[in-house]
Tab-separated table of C-alpha atoms and ligand atoms in Angstrom:
chain	number	residue	atom	x	y	z
H	23	MET	CA	12.731	9.042	11.846
H	24	GLY	CA	12.238	5.013	12.764
H	25	TYR	CA	14.244	2.044	13.783
H	26	ALA	CA	16.522	-0.479	11.764
H	27	TYR	CA	18.290	-3.666	13.452
H	28	LYS	CA	22.148	-3.230	13.344
H	29	ILE	CA	23.301	-7.311	13.552
H	30	GLU	CA	27.118	-8.124	13.612
H	31	GLY	CA	26.976	-11.415	12.437
H	32	GLY	CA	29.242	-14.735	13.158
H	33	SER	CA	28.132	-15.228	16.877
H	34	LYS	CA	27.650	-18.054	18.652
H	35	LEU	CA	24.280	-17.959	20.585
H	36	SER	CA	23.374	-20.188	23.381
H	37	GLY	CA	21.285	-20.626	26.444
H	38	ILE	CA	17.694	-21.076	26.658
H	39	VAL	CA	15.233	-18.517	25.053
H	40	GLU	CA	11.188	-18.497	26.336
H	41	VAL	CA	8.007	-18.241	24.410
H	42	GLY	CA	6.039	-15.497	25.032
H	43	GLY	CA	1.916	-15.522	25.013
H	44	ALA	CA	0.627	-16.313	21.341
H	45	LYS	CA	-0.088	-12.198	19.401
H	46	ASN	CA	-2.728	-14.426	17.594
H	47	SER	CA	-4.707	-15.501	20.229
H	48	ALA	CA	-4.682	-12.319	22.365
H	49	LEU	CA	-6.178	-9.737	19.346
H	50	PRO	CA	-9.286	-11.529	19.254
H	51	ILE	CA	-9.492	-12.828	22.562
H	52	LEU	CA	-9.090	-8.263	23.646
H	53	ALA	CA	-11.782	-8.039	20.530
H	54	ALA	CA	-14.226	-10.671	22.718
H	55	THR	CA	-14.028	-8.573	25.687
H	56	LEU	CA	-17.001	-5.802	23.848
H	57	LEU	CA	-19.120	-8.658	24.043
H	58	ALA	CA	-20.044	-7.757	27.388
H	59	LYS	CA	-20.071	-5.744	30.644
H	60	GLY	CA	-17.259	-6.762	33.267
H	61	ARG	CA	-13.793	-7.207	34.389
H	62	PHE	CA	-11.555	-9.610	32.320
H	63	ASP	CA	-8.340	-10.997	33.400
H	64	LEU	CA	-5.769	-11.913	30.683
H	65	GLU	CA	-2.931	-13.447	31.666
H	66	ASN	CA	0.166	-14.758	28.926
H	67	VAL	CA	-0.433	-11.275	26.913
H	68	PRO	CA	2.420	-9.883	24.506
H	69	ASN	CA	2.705	-6.495	25.475
H	70	LEU	CA	3.570	-5.434	21.930
H	71	LYS	CA	2.625	-3.027	19.098
H	72	ASP	CA	-0.917	-4.783	17.670
H	73	ILE	CA	-1.986	-5.319	21.171
H	74	HIS	CA	-1.369	-1.745	21.726
H	75	SER	CA	-2.988	-0.619	18.748
H	76	MET	CA	-6.372	-3.010	19.697
H	77	ILE	CA	-6.338	-1.593	23.464
H	78	GLU	CA	-6.497	1.880	21.986
H	79	LEU	CA	-9.301	0.915	19.482
H	80	LEU	CA	-11.067	-0.807	22.860
H	81	ALA	CA	-10.408	2.433	24.833
H	82	HIS	CA	-12.090	4.580	22.100
H	83	PHE	CA	-15.756	2.004	22.859
H	84	GLY	CA	-15.193	3.491	26.273
H	85	LEU	CA	-13.055	0.136	28.053
H	86	GLU	CA	-11.106	0.762	30.675
H	87	ILE	CA	-7.563	-1.311	30.388
H	88	HIS	CA	-4.248	-1.555	32.264
H	89	TRP	CA	-1.209	-3.778	33.004
H	90	GLU	CA	-1.977	-5.705	35.901
H	91	ASN	CA	1.368	-7.355	35.989
H	92	PRO	CA	3.881	-6.970	33.340
H	93	ASN	CA	1.657	-9.744	31.425
H	94	HIS	CA	-2.024	-9.443	32.987
H	95	LEU	CA	-4.691	-7.540	31.398
H	96	VAL	CA	-7.176	-5.972	33.090
H	97	ILE	CA	-9.633	-5.171	30.955
H	98	ILE	CA	-13.222	-3.672	32.261
H	99	ASN	CA	-16.120	-2.915	30.042
H	100	PRO	CA	-18.537	-0.686	31.226
H	101	GLY	CA	-20.810	-1.036	28.287
H	102	LEU	CA	-20.364	0.508	24.959
H	103	THR	CA	-20.016	4.633	24.254
H	104	GLY	CA	-19.900	4.138	20.126
H	105	ILE	CA	-20.330	1.539	17.393
H	106	GLU	CA	-17.948	2.873	15.150
H	107	ALA	CA	-14.636	2.269	15.049
H	108	PRO	CA	-12.710	4.920	12.678
H	109	TYR	CA	-9.581	4.544	9.887
H	110	ASN	CA	-7.018	6.289	11.469
H	111	LEU	CA	-7.685	3.195	14.432
H	112	VAL	CA	-8.241	0.084	12.032
H	113	LYS	CA	-5.594	1.172	9.456
H	114	LYS	CA	-2.489	0.294	11.865
H	115	MET	CA	-3.552	-3.321	11.915
H	116	ARG	CA	-5.595	-5.713	9.852
H	117	ALA	CA	-7.196	-7.518	12.839
H	118	SER	CA	-8.752	-4.600	14.366
H	119	PHE	CA	-11.530	-5.908	12.023
H	120	LEU	CA	-12.326	-8.680	14.246
H	121	VAL	CA	-14.176	-6.076	16.700
H	122	MET	CA	-16.835	-5.990	13.863
H	123	GLY	CA	-18.797	-9.501	14.865
H	124	PRO	CA	-18.466	-8.607	18.487
H	125	ILE	CA	-19.688	-4.827	18.345
H	126	LEU	CA	-22.355	-6.037	15.755
H	127	ALA	CA	-23.561	-8.746	18.547
H	128	SER	CA	-23.773	-6.685	21.616
H	129	GLU	CA	-24.980	-3.815	20.012
H	130	ARG	CA	-27.148	-4.795	16.866
H	131	HIS	CA	-25.289	-1.892	14.889
H	132	SER	CA	-21.965	-1.595	14.100
H	133	ARG	CA	-19.358	0.479	11.692
H	134	VAL	CA	-16.043	-0.581	11.378
H	135	SER	CA	-13.496	0.918	8.719
H	136	LEU	CA	-12.227	-1.308	5.927
H	137	PRO	CA	-8.494	-2.192	6.630
H	138	GLY	CA	-7.061	-1.284	3.371
H	139	GLY	CA	-4.231	-3.180	1.711
H	140	CYS	CA	-1.585	-5.199	2.868
H	141	ALA	CA	2.015	-6.024	2.020
H	142	ILE	CA	1.424	-9.752	1.629
H	143	GLY	CA	-1.904	-10.035	-0.212
H	144	ALA	CA	-5.193	-7.761	-0.646
H	145	ARG	CA	-6.717	-9.783	2.164
H	146	PRO	CA	-10.308	-8.658	1.712
H	147	VAL	CA	-13.310	-9.702	4.643
H	148	ASP	CA	-15.782	-10.501	2.041
H	149	TYR	CA	-16.066	-13.809	4.687
H	150	HIS	CA	-16.726	-12.051	7.256
H	151	LEU	CA	-19.624	-10.117	5.971
H	152	LYS	CA	-20.944	-13.037	3.724
H	153	GLY	CA	-20.836	-14.878	7.740
H	154	PHE	CA	-22.458	-11.673	9.231
H	155	GLU	CA	-25.069	-11.540	6.387
H	156	LYS	CA	-25.973	-15.301	6.604
H	157	LEU	CA	-26.915	-13.900	10.761
H	158	GLY	CA	-29.282	-11.770	9.692
H	159	ALA	CA	-27.203	-8.926	9.643
H	160	LYS	CA	-27.501	-6.148	6.827
H	161	ILE	CA	-24.605	-5.192	5.635
H	162	VAL	CA	-23.690	-1.634	3.360
H	163	ILE	CA	-19.799	-0.799	2.220
H	164	GLU	CA	-19.872	3.320	1.391
H	165	HIS	CA	-17.619	5.898	2.067
H	166	GLY	CA	-14.402	3.380	2.998
H	167	TYR	CA	-16.612	2.126	5.955
H	168	VAL	CA	-19.103	-2.072	6.673
H	169	GLU	CA	-22.196	-1.131	8.206
H	170	ALA	CA	-23.721	-3.975	9.530
H	171	LYS	CA	-27.156	-3.810	10.964
H	172	ALA	CA	-29.934	-5.999	12.425
H	173	ASP	CA	-32.679	-6.788	14.878
H	174	LYS	CA	-31.615	-9.381	15.963
H	175	LEU	CA	-29.371	-12.225	14.536
H	176	VAL	CA	-30.449	-15.301	14.350
H	177	GLY	CA	-28.290	-18.732	14.331
H	178	THR	CA	-28.191	-20.435	10.943
H	179	LYS	CA	-25.493	-22.875	8.804
H	180	ILE	CA	-22.577	-20.601	7.906
H	181	ILE	CA	-19.799	-22.742	5.282
H	182	LEU	CA	-17.070	-20.495	4.751
H	183	ASP	CA	-15.696	-20.458	1.482
H	184	PHE	CA	-11.533	-21.440	2.381
H	185	PRO	CA	-10.791	-21.789	6.404
H	186	SER	CA	-10.517	-18.313	6.791
H	187	VAL	CA	-8.988	-17.859	10.401
H	188	GLY	CA	-10.175	-14.244	10.997
H	189	ALA	CA	-13.267	-14.866	9.419
H	190	THR	CA	-13.894	-18.204	11.810
H	191	GLU	CA	-13.486	-15.700	14.497
H	192	ASN	CA	-15.595	-12.932	13.804
H	193	ILE	CA	-18.463	-15.233	12.733
H	194	MET	CA	-17.908	-17.562	16.390
H	195	MET	CA	-17.711	-14.442	18.072
H	196	ALA	CA	-20.947	-12.604	16.526
H	197	SER	CA	-23.297	-15.711	16.868
H	198	THR	CA	-22.083	-15.886	20.630
H	199	LEU	CA	-25.727	-14.137	21.133
H	200	ALA	CA	-27.692	-14.630	18.244
H	201	GLU	CA	-30.931	-16.508	19.005
H	202	GLY	CA	-30.763	-19.853	18.308
H	203	THR	CA	-27.794	-22.171	16.961
H	204	THR	CA	-25.104	-21.796	13.909
H	205	ILE	CA	-23.194	-24.230	13.203
H	206	LEU	CA	-20.103	-22.929	11.081
H	207	GLU	CA	-18.977	-25.358	8.629
H	208	ASN	CA	-15.346	-25.431	6.901
H	209	ALA	CA	-14.272	-23.486	10.058
H	210	ALA	CA	-10.378	-22.361	10.595
H	211	ARG	CA	-8.462	-25.455	12.672
H	212	GLU	CA	-5.678	-23.109	14.184
H	213	PRO	CA	-4.706	-23.641	18.136
H	214	GLU	CA	-6.011	-19.847	17.890
H	215	ILE	CA	-9.218	-20.425	17.287
H	216	GLU	CA	-9.744	-23.107	20.297
H	217	ASP	CA	-8.054	-20.627	23.051
H	218	LEU	CA	-10.754	-18.136	21.894
H	219	ALA	CA	-13.196	-20.307	21.901
H	220	ASN	CA	-12.561	-21.440	25.701
H	221	PHE	CA	-12.357	-17.387	26.587
H	222	LEU	CA	-15.819	-17.436	25.203
H	223	ASN	CA	-17.284	-20.725	27.052
H	224	ALA	CA	-15.605	-18.871	30.204
H	225	MET	CA	-18.031	-15.415	29.455
H	226	GLY	CA	-20.715	-17.773	29.499
H	227	ALA	CA	-20.586	-18.613	25.610
H	228	LYS	CA	-21.896	-22.231	24.436
H	229	ILE	CA	-19.557	-23.612	21.921
H	230	ILE	CA	-18.431	-26.925	20.750
H	231	GLY	CA	-16.036	-27.792	18.551
H	232	ALA	CA	-13.564	-25.143	17.943
H	233	GLY	CA	-10.240	-26.799	17.032
H	234	SER	CA	-12.273	-28.977	14.190
H	235	SER	CA	-14.113	-27.642	10.771
H	236	THR	CA	-17.154	-27.843	12.441
H	237	ILE	CA	-17.736	-25.177	15.072
H	238	VAL	CA	-21.467	-25.185	17.038
H	239	ILE	CA	-22.555	-22.037	18.618
H	240	GLU	CA	-25.776	-21.966	20.919
H	241	GLY	CA	-26.594	-18.269	21.430
H	242	VAL	CA	-27.076	-17.342	25.137
H	243	ASP	CA	-28.734	-13.888	25.936
H	244	HIS	CA	-25.692	-12.853	27.576
H	245	LEU	CA	-21.948	-12.965	28.420
H	246	HIS	CA	-19.880	-11.727	31.569
H	247	GLY	CA	-17.000	-10.884	32.901
H	248	ALA	CA	-13.801	-13.646	32.791
H	249	LYS	CA	-10.460	-14.902	33.610
H	250	HIS	CA	-8.065	-16.786	30.863
H	251	ARG	CA	-4.528	-17.453	29.896
H	252	VAL	CA	-3.110	-16.574	26.547
H	253	ILE	CA	-1.963	-19.968	25.102
H	254	ASN	CA	1.776	-19.529	24.039
H	255	ASP	CA	3.068	-18.191	20.465
H	256	ARG	CA	3.978	-21.108	18.112
H	257	ILE	CA	5.034	-18.653	15.358
H	258	GLN	CA	7.548	-16.829	17.795
H	259	ALA	CA	8.698	-20.834	19.428
H	260	GLY	CA	9.173	-21.911	15.273
H	261	THR	CA	11.276	-19.124	15.037
H	262	PHE	CA	13.433	-20.016	18.060
H	263	ILE	CA	13.460	-23.392	16.988
H	264	ILE	CA	14.940	-22.114	13.674
H	265	ALA	CA	17.291	-20.292	15.432
H	266	SER	CA	18.652	-22.807	17.541
H	267	ILE	CA	18.948	-25.418	14.629
H	268	LEU	CA	21.174	-22.637	12.875
H	269	GLN	CA	23.324	-22.697	15.498
H	270	GLY	CA	23.634	-26.307	15.631
H	271	GLY	CA	20.635	-27.004	18.814
H	272	SER	CA	22.681	-25.097	21.013
H	273	ILE	CA	19.240	-22.858	21.999
H	274	ILE	CA	16.816	-23.953	24.056
H	275	VAL	CA	13.333	-23.604	23.713
H	276	LYS	CA	10.626	-22.941	26.939
H	277	GLY	CA	7.500	-23.548	26.417
H	278	ALA	CA	6.768	-24.646	22.618
H	279	VAL	CA	3.275	-26.764	22.171
H	280	ARG	CA	4.401	-29.468	19.556
H	281	GLU	CA	0.658	-29.795	18.746
H	282	HIS	CA	0.418	-26.300	17.743
H	283	ILE	CA	2.663	-26.631	15.185
H	284	GLU	CA	3.189	-30.785	14.359
H	285	LYS	CA	3.634	-30.361	10.938
H	286	PHE	CA	6.728	-28.181	11.643
H	287	TYR	CA	8.130	-30.254	13.480
H	288	GLU	CA	7.364	-33.018	11.354
H	289	VAL	CA	9.566	-31.046	8.132
H	290	LEU	CA	11.932	-30.626	10.463
H	291	GLU	CA	12.919	-34.245	11.769
H	292	LYS	CA	12.368	-34.642	7.898
H	293	MET	CA	15.340	-32.790	7.369
H	294	GLY	CA	17.509	-34.515	10.112
H	295	VAL	CA	16.786	-32.817	13.778
H	296	VAL	CA	16.040	-34.753	16.395
H	297	PHE	CA	13.703	-33.299	19.262
H	298	THR	CA	13.426	-34.734	22.969
H	299	GLU	CA	11.530	-32.748	25.404
H	300	ILE	CA	12.175	-32.362	29.109
H	301	ASP	CA	9.608	-30.747	31.131
H	302	GLU	CA	8.614	-27.972	28.798
H	303	GLU	CA	11.678	-27.413	27.564
H	304	LEU	CA	12.442	-27.690	23.889
H	305	HIS	CA	16.478	-29.848	23.234
H	306	ILE	CA	17.285	-29.860	19.989
H	307	GLU	CA	20.105	-32.004	17.854
H	308	ALA	CA	20.860	-30.719	14.403
H	309	ASP	CA	24.121	-30.605	12.551
H	310	LEU	CA	23.998	-27.960	9.241
H	311	LYS	CA	25.806	-29.728	7.524
H	312	ASN	CA	24.069	-32.997	7.337
H	313	LEU	CA	20.136	-31.731	7.143
H	314	LYS	CA	18.771	-32.859	4.640
H	315	PRO	CA	16.727	-30.669	2.077
H	316	VAL	CA	12.544	-31.100	2.273
H	317	ASN	CA	9.110	-29.189	0.428
H	318	ILE	CA	6.721	-27.695	1.793
H	319	LYS	CA	3.659	-26.122	1.120
H	320	THR	CA	1.884	-23.796	2.808
H	321	MET	CA	-1.599	-25.041	3.973
H	322	PRO	CA	-4.026	-24.008	6.829
H	323	HIS	CA	-4.048	-25.487	9.854
H	324	PRO	CA	-2.674	-28.508	10.782
H	325	GLY	CA	-0.558	-27.828	7.479
H	326	TYR	CA	2.427	-26.106	7.699
H	327	PRO	CA	1.529	-22.680	9.081
H	328	THR	CA	2.252	-20.139	6.400
H	329	ASP	CA	4.056	-17.227	9.269
H	330	LEU	CA	6.758	-19.956	9.022
H	331	GLN	CA	7.704	-19.894	5.812
H	332	SER	CA	10.479	-17.047	5.691
H	333	GLN	CA	12.425	-18.589	8.706
H	334	ILE	CA	12.555	-22.416	6.970
H	335	MET	CA	13.468	-20.344	3.915
H	336	ILE	CA	17.016	-19.155	6.365
H	337	LEU	CA	17.634	-23.436	6.727
H	338	MET	CA	17.213	-24.055	3.622
H	339	ALA	CA	19.145	-21.509	2.117
H	340	MET	CA	22.604	-22.694	4.822
H	341	VAL	CA	21.312	-26.924	3.822
H	342	ASN	CA	22.787	-28.591	0.665
H	343	GLY	CA	20.661	-29.514	-1.854
H	344	GLU	CA	17.347	-28.223	-3.817
H	345	SER	CA	13.916	-27.211	-1.262
H	346	THR	CA	11.207	-25.999	-2.154
H	347	VAL	CA	8.365	-23.651	-0.917
H	348	ALA	CA	5.121	-23.506	-2.083
H	349	GLU	CA	2.835	-20.846	-0.115
H	350	THR	CA	-1.000	-21.589	-0.540
H	351	VAL	CA	-2.300	-19.277	1.647
H	352	PHE	CA	-1.507	-15.727	0.355
H	353	GLU	CA	-0.367	-14.725	-3.064
H	354	ASN	CA	2.077	-12.171	-2.248
H	355	ARG	CA	4.477	-13.887	0.336
H	356	PHE	CA	7.425	-13.315	-0.968
H	357	MET	CA	8.458	-10.509	-0.679
H	358	HIS	CA	11.565	-11.770	1.528
H	359	VAL	CA	13.067	-13.574	-0.825
H	360	PRO	CA	15.239	-10.267	-2.732
H	361	GLU	CA	16.302	-9.406	0.251
H	362	LEU	CA	17.517	-13.072	1.118
H	363	GLU	CA	19.271	-12.811	-2.413
H	364	ARG	CA	20.773	-9.161	-1.379
H	365	LEU	CA	22.359	-11.701	1.387
H	366	GLY	CA	23.419	-14.538	-0.977
H	367	ALA	CA	20.856	-17.270	-0.790
H	368	HIS	CA	20.050	-18.633	-4.452
H	369	ILE	CA	16.406	-18.205	-4.815
H	370	HIS	CA	14.284	-18.322	-7.557
H	371	ILE	CA	10.260	-17.505	-8.055
H	372	GLU	CA	8.066	-19.925	-10.633
H	373	GLY	CA	4.159	-18.920	-9.715
H	374	HIS	CA	3.515	-20.274	-6.119
H	375	THR	CA	6.427	-21.975	-5.878
H	376	ALA	CA	10.140	-20.637	-4.359
H	377	PHE	CA	13.088	-22.460	-5.285
H	378	ILE	CA	16.130	-22.750	-2.863
H	379	LYS	CA	19.799	-23.817	-4.110
H	380	GLY	CA	20.865	-24.608	-0.656
H	381	GLY	CA	24.545	-24.681	0.519
H	382	VAL	CA	25.409	-21.158	1.692
H	383	GLU	CA	28.063	-21.272	4.415
H	384	LYS	CA	27.526	-18.032	5.780
H	385	PHE	CA	25.402	-15.050	4.622
H	386	SER	CA	27.034	-12.193	3.488
H	387	ALA	CA	25.912	-9.288	5.563
H	388	THR	CA	24.343	-6.229	3.724
H	389	GLU	CA	21.534	-3.281	4.093
H	390	VAL	CA	17.933	-5.322	3.856
H	391	MET	CA	14.387	-4.426	4.383
H	392	ALA	CA	11.768	-6.151	6.537
H	393	SER	CA	8.292	-6.027	4.051
H	394	ASP	CA	6.213	-7.787	6.971
H	395	LEU	CA	6.368	-9.138	10.507
H	396	ARG	CA	7.903	-13.406	9.755
H	397	ALA	CA	9.884	-11.561	7.071
H	398	GLY	CA	11.645	-9.062	9.601
H	399	ALA	CA	11.990	-12.159	11.770
H	400	SER	CA	14.366	-13.976	9.380
H	401	LEU	CA	15.988	-11.466	8.117
H	402	VAL	CA	17.527	-10.824	11.646
H	403	LEU	CA	18.354	-15.270	11.558
H	404	ALA	CA	20.222	-14.250	8.348
H	405	GLY	CA	21.810	-11.604	10.278
H	406	ILE	CA	23.039	-13.168	13.093
H	407	MET	CA	24.332	-15.879	10.625
H	408	ALA	CA	25.918	-13.291	8.255
H	409	GLU	CA	29.869	-11.758	7.656
H	410	GLY	CA	30.051	-8.570	8.779
H	411	GLU	CA	27.209	-5.629	9.525
H	412	THR	CA	24.300	-6.798	8.379
H	413	LEU	CA	20.863	-3.314	9.156
H	414	VAL	CA	17.657	-4.928	8.920
H	415	ARG	CA	15.379	-1.673	7.775
H	416	ARG	CA	11.837	-1.310	9.208
H	417	ILE	CA	11.624	-3.044	11.985
H	418	TYR	CA	8.379	-1.445	12.684
H	419	HIS	CA	7.012	-5.242	11.456
H	420	ILE	CA	9.101	-7.010	13.732
H	421	ASP	CA	7.623	-4.908	16.659
H	422	ARG	CA	4.415	-5.413	15.867
H	423	GLY	CA	4.781	-9.088	16.415
H	424	TYR	CA	7.673	-10.471	18.034
H	425	ASP	CA	7.937	-9.306	22.400
H	426	LYS	CA	11.480	-8.510	23.171
H	427	PHE	CA	13.157	-9.441	20.619
H	428	GLU	CA	16.285	-7.917	20.402
H	429	GLU	CA	16.412	-8.609	24.354
H	430	LYS	CA	15.617	-12.171	23.740
H	431	LEU	CA	18.547	-12.498	21.277
H	432	THR	CA	21.393	-10.332	22.968
H	433	LYS	CA	20.689	-12.741	26.462
H	434	LEU	CA	21.485	-15.395	24.119
H	435	GLY	CA	24.411	-13.958	22.720
H	436	ALA	CA	23.741	-12.174	19.526
H	437	LYS	CA	25.261	-8.484	18.688
H	438	ILE	CA	22.223	-6.844	17.814
H	439	THR	CA	21.397	-3.667	18.484
H	440	ARG	CA	18.103	-0.960	17.275
H	441	VAL	CA	19.391	1.958	16.193
H	442	ARG	CA	17.905	5.592	14.702
H	443	LEU	CA	17.949	6.454	11.545
H	444	GLU	CA	17.423	9.607	10.079
H	445	ASP	CA	16.015	8.169	6.682
H	446	GLU	CA	14.124	5.171	8.832
H	447	VAL	CA	10.361	5.403	8.426
U	29	UD1	C1	-4.299	-14.915	10.630
U	29	UD1	C2	-2.827	-14.358	11.422
U	29	UD1	C3	-1.819	-14.305	10.109
U	29	UD1	C4	-1.457	-15.867	9.365
U	29	UD1	C5	-2.675	-15.964	8.911
U	29	UD1	C6	-3.189	-17.237	7.789
U	29	UD1	C7	-4.074	-13.389	13.065
U	29	UD1	C8	-4.191	-12.165	13.724
U	29	UD1	N1	-3.704	-13.064	11.857
U	29	UD1	O1	-4.608	-13.834	9.519
U	29	UD1	O2	-0.520	-14.274	10.834
U	29	UD1	O3	-0.717	-15.503	8.503
U	29	UD1	O4	-3.934	-15.808	9.923
U	29	UD1	O5	-2.453	-17.477	8.586
U	29	UD1	O6	-4.840	-13.873	13.491
U	29	UD1	N2	-9.187	-14.102	2.312
U	29	UD1	C9	-10.269	-13.585	1.958
U	29	UD1	N3	-11.927	-13.162	2.492
U	29	UD1	C10	-12.013	-13.073	3.725
U	29	UD1	C11	-10.738	-13.671	4.916
U	29	UD1	C12	-9.267	-14.349	4.539
U	29	UD1	O7	-9.770	-13.945	0.673
U	29	UD1	O8	-12.611	-12.722	3.753
U	29	UD1	C13	-8.178	-15.049	2.587
U	29	UD1	C14	-6.659	-14.415	2.560
U	29	UD1	O9	-6.898	-12.944	1.501
U	29	UD1	C15	-6.212	-14.688	2.518
U	29	UD1	C16	-6.426	-16.522	3.438
U	29	UD1	O10	-8.108	-16.275	2.780
U	29	UD1	O11	-5.834	-15.032	1.542
U	29	UD1	C17	-6.054	-16.350	4.751
U	29	UD1	O12	-6.468	-15.417	5.431
U	29	UD1	P1	-7.372	-15.336	7.181
U	29	UD1	O13	-7.216	-16.922	7.739
U	29	UD1	O14	-8.538	-14.527	7.070
U	29	UD1	O15	-5.692	-14.547	7.907
U	29	UD1	P2	-6.060	-13.727	8.607
U	29	UD1	O16	-7.413	-13.874	9.894
U	29	UD1	O17	-6.397	-12.485	8.178
């Protein structure tokens, strides 16, 4: 028994939509509260499934957590009661692996279940582990668990093979309590990394350079409680910006931060979209019929984000001319393509590139299935632009990362309802 979205396409959307807090910032920040005893006040935390999974994991280690207000989370760390993150908690979400660095740093010993497979690629954790090893930890992988032990962690130079977001976060957290200075090179530069570093610094860490390719972490003896406001969700902002363009610009997006997705804005401007920011409100001018096709390539930040790849594909399918999407971050992130084809899009894939033949005036409603979180959101956008009734299955993916998605869309005028299905997972 599970849920699906039933969408009656064709409604005109308009109004203001507000962007919530970033899931991908909040998750590592929550994990970082394992580093020190004390009270943590976190604001702008989205209330969604992945956050609940992380809360459950923190509670497993003895942390006390409650919502003070709808988006204000209070976490009290009275000292960890264990060092092991079991499979049943880790398997729900890959980002659970982010507890490994903080526990290793605070307890000098941690044991975390391997996260397992994922629909959008193998997504191993080898870069994380290489980093811990460089800091002096001994790593043993057996029985599906990674165990890391160290008498002490010692700062050193670590060069990442690839600017992995998770590895940068995990290694940065582990280094905060190491002896001496860690220099992390080829680090990921995503805004979420900077947000985590700001939080760690508020806890007493000494980190400079986060947001650039070289991060310098001077180890400290201890960390303490802190207050922090999580940045807004740039992927959610991007999703609503696409929704607005599809509607000819009638949706105003509040709380989008251009610098966090500069490349995304540039691509849309190249297509012919005009953005005007008034205070915190983003006004969008776009005429679907006159937008130009475009070629994009997903890259680590500041490149075009892979998490906004499936959403722009909906736009590409409707704009006249041929567009392309080259996916370089994940090896298997075109699982939404067959679903889009079922809705009437013309796309073919060669290797890591999708060729999208545009010009669809209206998608043709049908039953489709979300394959991951962002793909799910793009199917909803297509459903809104379809003629007839679309059923989007497996929306547990969407629930993982979009706070009040149907509520926000309904407020804008979409006809979208959550339905319970006997045969849904
Ligand atoms: C994070 C985001 C996710 C986003 C992704 C890329 C969170 C919670 N999730 O995921 O939404 O799509 O960044 O922007 O912030 N890799 C390895 N070995 C490793 C680590 C990664 O080979 O040890 C590979 C992965 O398989 C993938 C690539 O590196 O192909 C990028 O992964 P990474 O940047 O680590 O993404 P996540 O942190 O998992």
